PDB file of C-alpha atoms in Angstrom:
ATOM      1  CA  UNK P1132     -69.149 -36.359  -2.318  1.00 73.00           C
ATOM      2  CA  UNK P1133     -67.253 -36.433   0.261  1.00 80.00           C
ATOM      3  CA  UNK P1134     -67.430 -33.679   3.411  1.00 84.00           C
ATOM      4  CA  UNK P1135     -65.125 -33.011   5.767  1.00 88.00           C
ATOM      5  CA  UNK P1136     -65.107 -33.825   9.460  1.00 87.00           C
ATOM      6  CA  UNK P1137     -64.802 -30.748  11.402  1.00 89.00           C
ATOM      7  CA  UNK P1138     -64.130 -29.695  14.847  1.00 90.00           C
ATOM      8  CA  UNK P1139     -67.608 -28.952  16.326  1.00 90.00           C
ATOM      9  CA  UNK P1140     -69.057 -32.224  13.943  1.00 91.00           C
ATOM     10  CA  UNK P1141     -66.284 -34.274  16.554  1.00 93.00           C
ATOM     11  CA  UNK P1142     -67.347 -31.672  19.821  1.00 95.00           C
ATOM     12  CA  UNK P1143     -71.199 -32.351  18.530  1.00 95.00           C
ATOM     13  CA  UNK P1144     -70.789 -36.216  18.715  1.00 95.00           C
ATOM     14  CA  UNK P1145     -69.036 -36.243  21.918  1.00 95.00           C
ATOM     15  CA  UNK P1146     -70.933 -34.769  23.603  1.00 97.00           C
ATOM     16  CA  UNK P1147     -74.181 -37.012  22.591  1.00 97.00           C
ATOM     17  CA  UNK P1148     -72.168 -39.899  23.178  1.00 96.00           C
ATOM     18  CA  UNK P1149     -72.175 -38.712  26.923  1.00 97.00           C
ATOM     19  CA  UNK P1150     -75.764 -37.589  27.122  1.00 97.00           C
ATOM     20  CA  UNK P1151     -76.895 -40.979  26.434  1.00 97.00           C
ATOM     21  CA  UNK P1152     -74.196 -42.691  28.271  1.00 97.00           C
ATOM     22  CA  UNK P1153     -75.918 -40.050  31.679  1.00 97.00           C
ATOM     23  CA  UNK P1154     -78.976 -40.360  30.803  1.00 97.00           C
ATOM     24  CA  UNK P1155     -78.774 -44.656  30.859  1.00 97.00           C
ATOM     25  CA  UNK P1156     -76.914 -44.557  34.068  1.00 97.00           C
ATOM     26  CA  UNK P1157     -79.490 -41.819  35.525  1.00 96.00           C
ATOM     27  CA  UNK P1158     -82.614 -43.478  34.693  1.00 94.00           C
ATOM     28  CA  UNK P1159     -81.108 -47.136  35.738  1.00 93.00           C
ATOM     29  CA  UNK P1160     -80.317 -45.604  39.284  1.00 90.00           C
ATOM     30  CA  UNK P1161     -83.402 -44.602  39.810  1.00 88.00           C
ATOM     31  CA  UNK P1162     -85.214 -47.982  38.576  1.00 85.00           C
ATOM     32  CA  UNK P1163     -82.637 -49.181  41.168  1.00 81.00           C
ATOM     33  CA  UNK P1164     -83.588 -47.150  44.092  1.00 78.00           C
ATOM     34  CA  UNK P1165     -87.234 -47.040  42.993  1.00 77.00           C
ATOM     35  CA  UNK P1166     -87.542 -50.925  42.524  1.00 73.00           C
ATOM     36  CA  UNK P1167     -85.527 -51.367  46.113  1.00 69.00           C
ATOM     37  CA  UNK P1168     -85.911 -49.211  49.312  1.00 64.00           C
ATOM     38  CA  UNK P1169     -82.864 -51.095  51.480  1.00 67.00           C
ATOM     39  CA  UNK P1170     -84.436 -51.051  54.159  1.00 69.00           C
ATOM     40  CA  UNK P1171     -85.066 -53.422  56.687  1.00 70.00           C
ATOM     41  CA  UNK P1172     -85.316 -51.685  60.083  1.00 75.00           C
ATOM     42  CA  UNK P1173     -86.315 -48.174  60.871  1.00 79.00           C
ATOM     43  CA  UNK P1174     -83.316 -48.389  63.980  1.00 81.00           C
ATOM     44  CA  UNK P1175     -80.118 -50.838  63.417  1.00 82.00           C
ATOM     45  CA  UNK P1176     -78.912 -49.935  66.365  1.00 86.00           C
ATOM     46  CA  UNK P1177     -81.573 -51.241  68.694  1.00 83.00           C
ATOM     47  CA  UNK P1178     -82.192 -54.717  66.618  1.00 81.00           C
ATOM     48  CA  UNK P1179     -78.193 -55.006  66.953  1.00 84.00           C
ATOM     49  CA  UNK P1180     -78.622 -54.838  70.588  1.00 86.00           C
ATOM     50  CA  UNK P1181     -80.628 -58.321  71.251  1.00 83.00           C
ATOM     51  CA  UNK P1182     -79.258 -59.856  67.420  1.00 86.00           C
ATOM     52  CA  UNK P1183     -77.823 -63.116  69.618  1.00 88.00           C
ATOM     53  CA  UNK P1184     -79.650 -63.607  71.993  1.00 88.00           C
ATOM     54  CA  UNK P1185     -82.265 -64.049  70.028  1.00 88.00           C
ATOM     55  CA  UNK P1186     -80.026 -65.944  66.780  1.00 89.00           C
ATOM     56  CA  UNK P1187     -79.061 -68.496  69.681  1.00 91.00           C
ATOM     57  CA  UNK P1188     -83.145 -68.990  71.288  1.00 89.00           C
ATOM     58  CA  UNK P1189     -84.237 -69.552  67.719  1.00 88.00           C
ATOM     59  CA  UNK P1190     -81.659 -72.487  66.946  1.00 90.00           C
ATOM     60  CA  UNK P1191     -82.638 -73.328  69.779  1.00 90.00           C
ATOM     61  CA  UNK P1192     -85.418 -74.693  68.501  1.00 91.00           C
ATOM     62  CA  UNK P1193     -83.106 -76.539  65.573  1.00 91.00           C
ATOM     63  CA  UNK P1194     -86.055 -76.209  63.076  1.00 92.00           C
ATOM     64  CA  UNK P1195     -85.447 -77.083  59.770  1.00 92.00           C
ATOM     65  CA  UNK P1196     -87.823 -74.434  57.579  1.00 93.00           C
ATOM     66  CA  UNK P1197     -88.137 -75.373  53.344  1.00 92.00           C
ATOM     67  CA  UNK P1198     -91.004 -74.236  50.643  1.00 94.00           C
ATOM     68  CA  UNK P1199     -91.355 -76.270  47.554  1.00 92.00           C
ATOM     69  CA  UNK P1200     -93.394 -75.117  44.798  1.00 91.00           C
ATOM     70  CA  UNK P1201     -95.996 -76.915  42.655  1.00 88.00           C
ATOM     71  CA  UNK P1202     -97.862 -74.998  39.726  1.00 86.00           C
ATOM     72  CA  UNK P1203     -99.977 -72.652  42.039  1.00 89.00           C
ATOM     73  CA  UNK P1204     -99.491 -74.188  45.434  1.00 92.00           C
ATOM     74  CA  UNK P1205     -96.710 -73.461  47.821  1.00 93.00           C
ATOM     75  CA  UNK P1206     -95.699 -75.443  50.612  1.00 93.00           C
ATOM     76  CA  UNK P1207     -94.119 -74.055  54.211  1.00 94.00           C
ATOM     77  CA  UNK P1208     -92.600 -77.100  55.544  1.00 93.00           C
ATOM     78  CA  UNK P1209     -91.328 -76.478  59.078  1.00 93.00           C
ATOM     79  CA  UNK P1210     -89.842 -79.573  61.249  1.00 91.00           C
ATOM     80  CA  UNK P1211     -87.676 -80.643  64.321  1.00 90.00           C
ATOM     81  CA  UNK P1212     -86.094 -84.112  65.294  1.00 89.00           C
ATOM     82  CA  UNK P1213     -89.071 -85.504  66.409  1.00 89.00           C
ATOM     83  CA  UNK P1214     -91.189 -84.100  63.188  1.00 87.00           C
ATOM     84  CA  UNK P1215     -93.360 -81.535  61.601  1.00 90.00           C
ATOM     85  CA  UNK P1216     -93.895 -78.434  64.348  1.00 89.00           C
ATOM     86  CA  UNK P1217     -96.623 -76.179  63.927  1.00 91.00           C
ATOM     87  CA  UNK P1218     -95.909 -72.606  64.956  1.00 92.00           C
ATOM     88  CA  UNK P1219     -98.206 -69.168  64.739  1.00 91.00           C
ATOM     89  CA  UNK P1220     -97.410 -67.809  62.110  1.00 93.00           C
ATOM     90  CA  UNK P1221     -96.888 -63.601  62.067  1.00 94.00           C
ATOM     91  CA  UNK P1222     -96.065 -63.002  58.877  1.00 93.00           C
ATOM     92  CA  UNK P1223     -95.157 -64.145  55.336  1.00 93.00           C
ATOM     93  CA  UNK P1224     -93.890 -62.057  52.224  1.00 93.00           C
ATOM     94  CA  UNK P1225     -92.918 -63.906  49.468  1.00 94.00           C
ATOM     95  CA  UNK P1226     -90.978 -62.175  46.863  1.00 92.00           C
ATOM     96  CA  UNK P1227     -87.440 -61.161  44.903  1.00 89.00           C
ATOM     97  CA  UNK P1228     -84.608 -60.949  46.559  1.00 81.00           C
ATOM     98  CA  UNK P1229     -83.793 -57.655  44.619  1.00 79.00           C
ATOM     99  CA  UNK P1230     -87.244 -55.994  44.273  1.00 79.00           C
ATOM    100  CA  UNK P1231     -90.186 -55.602  46.025  1.00 80.00           C
ATOM    101  CA  UNK P1232     -92.349 -55.076  41.827  1.00 82.00           C
ATOM    102  CA  UNK P1233     -93.586 -58.889  43.110  1.00 86.00           C
ATOM    103  CA  UNK P1234     -94.193 -59.213  46.504  1.00 90.00           C
ATOM    104  CA  UNK P1235     -97.044 -61.051  47.373  1.00 92.00           C
ATOM    105  CA  UNK P1236     -98.895 -62.182  50.938  1.00 94.00           C
ATOM    106  CA  UNK P1237     -99.737 -66.118  50.456  1.00 93.00           C
ATOM    107  CA  UNK P1238    -102.808 -66.958  52.870  1.00 94.00           C
ATOM    108  CA  UNK P1239    -101.110 -70.589  54.463  1.00 94.00           C
ATOM    109  CA  UNK P1240    -103.475 -72.935  56.237  1.00 92.00           C
ATOM    110  CA  UNK P1241    -101.990 -75.950  57.725  1.00 92.00           C
ATOM    111  CA  UNK P1242    -102.872 -79.404  56.698  1.00 88.00           C
ATOM    112  CA  UNK P1243    -101.494 -82.107  59.100  1.00 85.00           C
ATOM    113  CA  UNK P1244     -97.435 -81.519  58.296  1.00 87.00           C
ATOM    114  CA  UNK P1245     -98.033 -78.786  56.232  1.00 91.00           C
ATOM    115  CA  UNK P1246     -98.548 -74.866  55.626  1.00 94.00           C
ATOM    116  CA  UNK P1247     -99.965 -74.493  51.955  1.00 94.00           C
ATOM    117  CA  UNK P1248    -101.060 -71.898  50.398  1.00 94.00           C
ATOM    118  CA  UNK P1249    -102.150 -71.119  46.685  1.00 93.00           C
ATOM    119  CA  UNK P1250    -100.442 -68.692  44.826  1.00 93.00           C
ATOM    120  CA  UNK P1251    -100.017 -67.305  41.086  1.00 91.00           C
ATOM    121  CA  UNK P1252     -96.972 -69.122  39.569  1.00 88.00           C
ATOM    122  CA  UNK P1253     -93.872 -68.207  40.100  1.00 89.00           C
ATOM    123  CA  UNK P1254     -92.112 -66.651  37.105  1.00 89.00           C
ATOM    124  CA  UNK P1255     -88.373 -69.039  37.117  1.00 90.00           C
ATOM    125  CA  UNK P1256     -85.400 -66.943  39.537  1.00 89.00           C
ATOM    126  CA  UNK P1257     -84.951 -66.396  43.237  1.00 91.00           C
ATOM    127  CA  UNK P1258     -87.170 -66.816  45.707  1.00 92.00           C
ATOM    128  CA  UNK P1259     -87.828 -64.940  49.568  1.00 93.00           C
ATOM    129  CA  UNK P1260     -90.266 -65.863  51.719  1.00 94.00           C
ATOM    130  CA  UNK P1261     -89.576 -63.222  55.077  1.00 93.00           C
ATOM    131  CA  UNK P1262     -91.287 -65.408  57.810  1.00 94.00           C
ATOM    132  CA  UNK P1263     -92.128 -64.664  60.816  1.00 94.00           C
ATOM    133  CA  UNK P1264     -93.374 -66.619  63.451  1.00 93.00           C
ATOM    134  CA  UNK P1265     -93.824 -67.350  67.154  1.00 93.00           C
ATOM    135  CA  UNK P1266     -92.826 -71.769  68.134  1.00 91.00           C
ATOM    136  CA  UNK P1267     -95.636 -72.723  70.474  1.00 89.00           C
ATOM    137  CA  UNK P1268     -93.584 -71.636  73.797  1.00 89.00           C
ATOM    138  CA  UNK P1269     -92.823 -68.398  72.802  1.00 90.00           C
ATOM    139  CA  UNK P1270     -89.936 -67.511  71.005  1.00 90.00           C
ATOM    140  CA  UNK P1271     -89.821 -65.962  68.331  1.00 91.00           C
ATOM    141  CA  UNK P1272     -88.346 -66.755  64.968  1.00 92.00           C
ATOM    142  CA  UNK P1273     -87.785 -65.298  62.189  1.00 91.00           C
ATOM    143  CA  UNK P1274     -86.220 -66.487  58.383  1.00 91.00           C
ATOM    144  CA  UNK P1275     -85.829 -66.369  55.108  1.00 92.00           C
ATOM    145  CA  UNK P1276     -86.092 -68.353  53.263  1.00 92.00           C
ATOM    146  CA  UNK P1277     -84.726 -69.392  49.559  1.00 92.00           C
ATOM    147  CA  UNK P1278     -86.719 -70.867  46.894  1.00 92.00           C
ATOM    148  CA  UNK P1279     -85.155 -71.652  43.288  1.00 91.00           C
ATOM    149  CA  UNK P1280     -88.048 -71.777  41.041  1.00 89.00           C
ATOM    150  CA  UNK P1281     -86.365 -73.534  37.692  1.00 86.00           C
ATOM    151  CA  UNK P1282     -88.385 -73.484  34.186  1.00 77.00           C
TER     152      UNK P1282
END
């Protein structure tokens, strides 16, 4: 026996479908906001006033910064035209670009040519090291170094 499709059936199907869509959208929006605060600086106007000067000073250092990982070892290389540079590391945070849930603070030590740290093995994908350092001449250095971990 086939039941007749009535108007209230169609309304119930329509409302249920939209309820599912709205609840999924709200869940995704909540997750996006709660996992990535989006705050880079407390006062962006003040930071923008000195941005060009700081960038020029940083570029004048001529540093080449790169990361490598091998299992649980993270290596940070900072070189200039002459060779390895040993700045004072003020802060270093390794994490994903899209959320802070996997952020970690590697404890770097200098081994003569590079900075090394022991970390948990990284999952495949893009990782960022947000680095803040001070050059031997006192110049502040900040850079986001991208690390691509392959499977």
